Tab-separated table of C-alpha atoms in Angstrom:
chain	number	residue	atom	x	y	z
Y	1	GLN	CA	22.605	-14.957	-19.622
Y	2	LEU	CA	19.558	-16.984	-20.681
Y	3	GLU	CA	16.618	-15.368	-22.440
Y	4	LYS	CA	13.229	-15.759	-20.806
Y	5	ASP	CA	11.412	-18.747	-22.315
Y	6	GLY	CA	8.199	-19.857	-20.634
Y	7	LYS	CA	7.854	-23.037	-22.709
Y	8	LYS	CA	11.332	-24.287	-21.821
Y	9	ALA	CA	10.730	-23.331	-18.187
Y	10	ILE	CA	7.522	-25.362	-17.918
Y	11	HIS	CA	9.240	-28.278	-19.691
Y	12	TRP	CA	11.923	-28.457	-17.007
Y	13	TYR	CA	9.484	-27.757	-14.188
Y	14	ARG	CA	7.396	-30.690	-15.418
Y	15	ARG	CA	10.414	-33.011	-15.489
Y	16	ALA	CA	11.453	-31.991	-11.974
Y	17	ALA	CA	7.862	-32.209	-10.724
Y	18	ALA	CA	7.639	-35.770	-12.056
Y	19	GLN	CA	10.515	-36.568	-9.690
Y	20	GLN	CA	8.484	-35.126	-6.782
Y	21	HIS	CA	10.379	-31.826	-6.536
Y	22	CYS	CA	7.958	-29.748	-4.435
Y	23	GLY	CA	9.264	-26.388	-5.678
Y	24	ALA	CA	8.789	-27.467	-9.289
Y	25	GLN	CA	5.266	-28.682	-8.484
Y	26	CYS	CA	4.439	-25.288	-6.990
Y	27	ASN	CA	5.878	-23.537	-10.041
Y	28	MET	CA	3.845	-25.788	-12.329
Y	29	GLY	CA	0.804	-24.479	-10.486
Y	30	ASN	CA	1.972	-20.922	-11.069
Y	31	CYS	CA	2.436	-21.608	-14.792
Y	32	TRP	CA	-1.133	-22.892	-15.161
Y	33	ARG	CA	-2.483	-20.078	-13.004
Y	34	ASP	CA	-0.772	-17.364	-15.058
Y	35	GLY	CA	-0.707	-19.038	-18.488
Y	36	GLU	CA	3.097	-18.876	-18.545
Y	37	GLY	CA	4.672	-21.364	-20.974
Y	38	THR	CA	1.409	-23.257	-21.531
Y	39	GLU	CA	0.099	-23.951	-25.032
Y	40	GLY	CA	-1.313	-20.693	-26.358
Y	41	GLY	CA	-0.966	-19.126	-22.931
Y	42	LYS	CA	-3.827	-21.250	-21.652
Y	43	VAL	CA	-4.913	-20.690	-18.044
Y	44	ASP	CA	-6.248	-23.679	-16.102
Y	45	LEU	CA	-6.964	-22.759	-12.492
Y	46	LYS	CA	-8.195	-26.228	-11.495
Y	47	LEU	CA	-4.976	-27.769	-12.772
Y	48	ALA	CA	-3.025	-25.089	-10.905
Y	49	VAL	CA	-4.785	-26.119	-7.690
Y	50	GLU	CA	-3.939	-29.776	-8.361
Y	51	TRP	CA	-0.247	-28.929	-8.613
Y	52	TYR	CA	-0.386	-26.784	-5.480
Y	53	ARG	CA	-1.928	-29.720	-3.576
Y	54	LYS	CA	0.851	-32.049	-4.769
Y	55	SER	CA	3.459	-29.585	-3.572
Y	56	ILE	CA	1.635	-29.042	-0.258
Y	57	ALA	CA	1.675	-32.803	0.381
Y	58	GLN	CA	5.454	-32.431	0.625
Y	59	GLY	CA	5.249	-29.442	2.947
Y	60	ASN	CA	5.821	-26.533	0.555
Y	61	SER	CA	4.670	-23.326	2.291
Y	62	PHE	CA	4.620	-21.285	-0.940
Y	63	ALA	CA	2.130	-23.697	-2.481
Y	64	MET	CA	0.072	-23.536	0.723
Y	65	PHE	CA	0.052	-19.745	0.487
Y	66	ASN	CA	-0.983	-19.882	-3.179
Y	67	LEU	CA	-3.810	-22.296	-2.364
Y	68	ALA	CA	-5.005	-19.883	0.327
Y	69	ILE	CA	-5.182	-17.152	-2.326
Y	70	CYS	CA	-7.221	-19.505	-4.518
Y	71	TYR	CA	-9.723	-20.072	-1.711
Y	72	GLU	CA	-9.879	-16.353	-1.031
Y	73	THR	CA	-10.472	-15.362	-4.663
Y	74	GLY	CA	-12.367	-18.424	-5.913
Y	75	GLU	CA	-9.734	-19.338	-8.496
Y	76	GLY	CA	-9.966	-23.061	-9.257
Y	77	VAL	CA	-11.982	-23.714	-6.085
Y	78	PRO	CA	-15.152	-22.212	-4.554
Y	79	VAL	CA	-14.591	-19.142	-2.398
Y	80	ASP	CA	-14.016	-20.317	1.170
Y	81	PHE	CA	-12.565	-17.797	3.641
Y	82	ALA	CA	-12.358	-20.379	6.432
Y	83	ASN	CA	-10.242	-22.690	4.270
Y	84	ALA	CA	-8.148	-19.736	3.108
Y	85	THR	CA	-7.430	-18.821	6.720
Y	86	CYS	CA	-6.579	-22.436	7.536
Y	87	CYS	CA	-4.040	-22.519	4.689
Y	88	TYR	CA	-2.578	-19.169	5.734
Y	89	LYS	CA	-2.138	-20.503	9.279
Y	90	GLN	CA	-0.283	-23.593	8.092
Y	91	ALA	CA	2.009	-21.574	5.810
Y	92	ALA	CA	2.535	-18.961	8.524
Y	93	ARG	CA	3.666	-21.648	10.988
Y	94	GLN	CA	6.358	-22.569	8.468
Y	95	GLY	CA	7.607	-18.984	8.509
Y	96	ASN	CA	6.069	-17.823	5.229
Y	97	ALA	CA	6.030	-14.016	5.592
Y	98	ASP	CA	3.359	-13.465	2.924
Y	99	ALA	CA	1.068	-15.884	4.738
Y	100	GLN	CA	1.807	-14.216	8.071
Y	101	PHE	CA	0.938	-10.834	6.567
Y	102	ASN	CA	-2.317	-12.019	4.981
Y	103	LEU	CA	-3.295	-13.899	8.127
Y	104	ALA	CA	-2.763	-10.712	10.119
Y	105	ILE	CA	-5.175	-8.941	7.765
Y	106	CYS	CA	-7.711	-11.749	8.285
Y	107	PHE	CA	-7.532	-11.286	12.059
Y	108	GLU	CA	-7.688	-7.500	11.720
Y	109	THR	CA	-10.771	-7.552	9.474
Y	110	GLY	CA	-12.451	-10.742	10.715
Y	111	ASP	CA	-12.391	-12.440	7.295
Y	112	GLY	CA	-12.683	-16.206	7.766
Y	113	VAL	CA	-11.782	-15.940	11.443
Y	114	GLU	CA	-12.997	-14.147	14.569
Y	115	LYS	CA	-11.641	-10.600	14.637
Y	116	ASP	CA	-8.660	-10.353	16.975
Y	117	CYS	CA	-6.416	-7.286	16.790
Y	118	THR	CA	-3.917	-8.790	19.239
Y	119	LYS	CA	-3.338	-11.794	16.964
Y	120	ALA	CA	-3.196	-9.459	13.961
Y	121	PHE	CA	-0.425	-7.532	15.720
Y	122	GLU	CA	1.472	-10.769	16.471
Y	123	TYR	CA	1.374	-11.920	12.840
Y	124	TYR	CA	2.335	-8.466	11.546
Y	125	ARG	CA	5.302	-8.602	13.911
Y	126	ALA	CA	6.326	-12.062	12.669
Y	127	ALA	CA	6.168	-10.941	9.019
Y	128	ALA	CA	7.925	-7.663	9.814
Y	129	GLU	CA	10.827	-9.546	11.357
Y	130	SER	CA	11.168	-11.315	7.988
Y	131	GLN	CA	11.775	-7.895	6.382
Y	132	ASP	CA	8.290	-7.525	4.843
Y	133	SER	CA	7.898	-3.755	4.365
Y	134	ARG	CA	4.075	-3.957	4.268
Y	135	ALA	CA	4.038	-5.769	7.611
Y	136	MET	CA	6.476	-3.256	9.075
Y	137	TYR	CA	4.152	-0.428	8.022
Y	138	ASN	CA	1.058	-2.112	9.476
Y	139	LEU	CA	2.952	-3.003	12.649
Y	140	ALA	CA	3.973	0.638	13.006
Y	141	HIS	CA	0.335	1.641	12.546
Y	142	CYS	CA	-0.652	-0.773	15.354
Y	143	TYR	CA	1.821	0.945	17.684
Y	144	ASP	CA	0.715	4.354	16.377
Y	145	SER	CA	-2.978	3.740	17.039
Y	146	GLY	CA	-2.761	1.321	19.968
Y	147	LYS	CA	-4.489	-1.383	17.953
Y	148	GLY	CA	-3.769	-4.833	19.394
Y	149	VAL	CA	-0.954	-3.417	21.525
Y	150	SER	CA	-0.378	-0.495	23.893
Y	151	ARG	CA	0.221	2.742	22.007
Y	152	ASP	CA	3.950	3.436	21.673
Y	153	PRO	CA	5.022	6.379	19.440
Y	154	VAL	CA	8.698	5.413	19.696
Y	155	GLU	CA	8.075	1.854	18.439
Y	156	ALA	CA	5.779	3.251	15.753
Y	157	ALA	CA	8.486	5.609	14.492
Y	158	THR	CA	11.052	2.799	14.604
Y	159	TRP	CA	8.975	0.518	12.389
Y	160	TYR	CA	7.905	3.330	10.061
Y	161	GLN	CA	11.609	4.057	9.599
Y	162	ARG	CA	12.462	0.429	8.820
Y	163	SER	CA	9.649	0.173	6.309
Y	164	ALA	CA	10.464	3.569	4.791
Y	165	LYS	CA	14.067	2.536	4.170
Y	166	LEU	CA	12.735	-0.412	2.161
Y	167	GLY	CA	10.793	2.024	-0.044
Y	168	HIS	CA	7.243	1.791	1.367
Y	169	SER	CA	5.640	5.142	0.432
Y	170	GLY	CA	3.021	5.046	3.187
Y	171	ALA	CA	5.726	4.507	5.789
Y	172	GLN	CA	7.826	7.294	4.274
Y	173	CYS	CA	4.877	9.672	4.527
Y	174	ASN	CA	4.082	8.696	8.111
Y	175	LEU	CA	7.740	8.936	9.072
Y	176	GLY	CA	7.619	12.469	7.687
Y	177	ASN	CA	4.644	13.098	9.998
Y	178	CYS	CA	6.644	11.752	12.952
Y	179	PHE	CA	9.500	14.163	12.236
Y	180	ARG	CA	7.089	17.060	11.618
Y	181	ASN	CA	5.170	16.513	14.861
Y	182	GLY	CA	8.006	15.202	17.018
Y	183	GLU	CA	6.090	11.975	17.617
Y	184	GLY	CA	8.364	9.135	18.718
Y	185	LEU	CA	11.522	11.011	17.748
Y	186	SER	CA	12.958	14.531	17.839
Y	187	GLN	CA	11.137	17.113	15.744
Y	188	ASP	CA	13.041	17.853	12.543
Y	189	PHE	CA	11.276	19.703	9.709
Y	190	GLU	CA	14.077	19.124	7.211
Y	191	LYS	CA	13.894	15.358	7.720
Y	192	ALA	CA	10.113	15.592	7.407
Y	193	VAL	CA	10.556	17.230	3.996
Y	194	TYR	CA	13.102	14.563	3.022
Y	195	TRP	CA	10.694	11.709	3.702
Y	196	TYR	CA	7.677	13.505	2.253
Y	197	SER	CA	9.708	14.021	-0.932
Y	198	LYS	CA	10.590	10.328	-1.096
Y	199	ALA	CA	6.943	9.291	-0.801
Y	200	ALA	CA	5.662	12.100	-3.032
Y	201	LYS	CA	7.914	11.007	-5.888
Y	202	GLN	CA	6.300	7.566	-5.643
Y	203	GLY	CA	2.879	9.153	-6.153
Y	204	ASN	CA	1.667	9.097	-2.546
Y	205	SER	CA	-1.051	11.772	-2.513
Y	206	ASP	CA	-0.899	12.363	1.268
Y	207	ALA	CA	2.851	12.974	1.056
Y	208	GLN	CA	2.396	15.237	-1.977
Y	209	CYS	CA	-0.106	17.339	-0.057
Y	210	ASN	CA	2.100	17.446	3.055
Y	211	LEU	CA	5.137	18.392	0.988
Y	212	ALA	CA	3.076	21.181	-0.573
Y	213	HIS	CA	2.204	22.426	2.933
Y	214	CYS	CA	5.926	22.547	3.723
Y	215	TYR	CA	6.695	24.628	0.628
Y	216	TYR	CA	3.686	26.862	1.233
Y	217	GLY	CA	4.641	27.630	4.829
Y	218	GLY	CA	8.430	27.442	4.483
Y	219	MET	CA	8.652	24.541	6.934
Y	220	GLY	CA	11.956	22.672	6.592
Y	221	VAL	CA	12.471	24.237	3.163
Y	222	LEU	CA	12.565	27.727	1.647
Y	223	GLN	CA	9.050	29.085	1.159
Y	224	ASP	CA	7.992	28.649	-2.463
Y	225	HIS	CA	4.332	29.095	-3.327
Y	226	LYS	CA	4.798	28.019	-6.949
Y	227	GLN	CA	6.404	24.755	-5.876
Y	228	ALA	CA	3.622	24.319	-3.318
Y	229	VAL	CA	0.995	24.699	-6.039
Y	230	GLU	CA	2.717	22.072	-8.195
Y	231	TRP	CA	2.588	19.525	-5.394
Y	232	TYR	CA	-0.980	20.462	-4.435
Y	233	ARG	CA	-1.928	19.939	-8.074
Y	234	LYS	CA	-0.285	16.502	-8.245
Y	235	SER	CA	-2.029	15.437	-5.062
Y	236	ALA	CA	-5.349	16.936	-6.154
Y	237	LYS	CA	-5.234	15.105	-9.481
Y	238	ARG	CA	-4.890	11.868	-7.514
Y	239	GLY	CA	-8.142	12.702	-5.769
Y	240	HIS	CA	-6.845	14.105	-2.462
Y	241	SER	CA	-9.745	16.179	-1.095
Y	242	GLY	CA	-7.570	18.354	1.155
Y	243	ALA	CA	-5.184	19.208	-1.675
Y	244	GLN	CA	-8.114	20.026	-3.958
Y	245	GLY	CA	-9.475	22.463	-1.381
Y	246	VAL	CA	-6.133	24.197	-0.806
Y	247	LEU	CA	-5.513	24.366	-4.563
Y	248	GLY	CA	-8.841	26.156	-4.767
Y	249	ASP	CA	-7.554	28.596	-2.123
Y	250	CYS	CA	-4.396	29.194	-4.186
Y	251	TYR	CA	-6.409	30.045	-7.302
Y	252	ARG	CA	-8.798	32.242	-5.338
Y	253	GLY	CA	-6.005	34.168	-3.612
Y	254	GLY	CA	-3.459	34.114	-6.441
Y	255	LYS	CA	-0.842	32.375	-4.308
Y	256	GLY	CA	1.778	30.642	-6.460
Y	257	VAL	CA	-0.506	30.843	-9.481
Y	258	ARG	CA	-2.443	33.496	-11.396
Y	259	ARG	CA	-5.762	34.305	-9.690
Y	260	ASP	CA	-8.555	32.416	-11.405
Y	261	PHE	CA	-11.967	32.185	-9.721
Y	262	LYS	CA	-13.265	29.611	-12.203
Y	263	GLN	CA	-10.366	27.283	-11.436
Y	264	ALA	CA	-10.889	27.944	-7.731
Y	265	ALA	CA	-14.546	26.946	-8.072
Y	266	LEU	CA	-13.598	23.824	-10.046
Y	267	TRP	CA	-11.273	22.561	-7.310
Y	268	TYR	CA	-13.621	23.539	-4.489
Y	269	ARG	CA	-16.350	21.553	-6.247
Y	270	LYS	CA	-14.110	18.491	-6.629
Y	271	SER	CA	-13.236	18.657	-2.952
Y	272	SER	CA	-16.828	19.234	-1.812
Y	273	ASN	CA	-17.981	16.293	-3.944
Y	274	GLN	CA	-15.826	14.135	-1.683
Y	275	GLY	CA	-17.591	15.463	1.406
Y	276	SER	CA	-15.524	18.494	2.418
Y	277	GLN	CA	-17.942	20.892	4.110
Y	278	ASN	CA	-15.261	23.596	4.246
Y	279	SER	CA	-14.796	23.465	0.457
Y	280	LEU	CA	-18.565	23.448	-0.036
Y	281	TRP	CA	-18.892	26.618	2.038
Y	282	LYS	CA	-16.031	28.271	0.114
Y	283	LEU	CA	-17.620	27.247	-3.189
Y	284	LYS	CA	-20.977	28.780	-2.230
Y	285	THR	CA	-19.284	31.973	-1.053
Y	286	LEU	CA	-17.237	32.226	-4.258
Y	287	LEU	CA	-20.258	31.611	-6.493
Y	288	GLU	CA	-22.179	34.344	-4.694
Y	289	VAL	CA	-19.347	36.769	-5.495
Y	290	LEU	CA	-19.186	35.632	-9.138
Y	291	ASN	CA	-22.940	35.912	-9.618
Y	292	SER	CA	-23.355	39.245	-7.869
């Protein structure tokens, strides 16, 4: 097994690129973009763009995708969303899933192109069929919300499941919601807990909060207020307003944790600072009790 050596890599990329190898030309661009194997780790974005253009001239879709990123971020070229979209389109036509995904986002948001949710859906679908978990998740969301396509809970659940199996935490959380609510598939609380747990362990704050709800109410798992508090705390520390509010409730009522009005007030305040009117009301009520 060879040890990683950026300098030797760029040496051989350069030799292959000199013989018009389009993949090597693209990788030369990556080296200059990232400062990998260059003298002193030097970054030269304009030179990176030059190499991408050489590779593109031979039809390399990866170089076309990378050039689109350059136009989008202003790396080595002026920011130009229209040109970025044009490059994404060309790479997408060649079946580049990353380009298809980014082009879908362009159509969804209207960046560099007229907003068109139907086209966004079509490009998400194309990328999803290339096993892109992000595209699968966004495609599922399109079916879930009826954005760019007729609402179809069954299709939504199907694509959430495909994305979830590839490790996408958002899809795992939403698949948990599908099982919890019986949306698009049969209601199954235990499976909801399974998928919430998967996403929660990846740090997904929505899943952490939902998993906490399951432990708190004994839904799909044995009721365990202490375990609920632990997951509420993890979610709350990641800034989840709902979890912060419920954690405040736990401290106020002594559920799963020792009663502590000061801690309750702290978490109500954090939640209310994010716009929760319910937590703001609870905070005011609690402070009245503490100051009386």
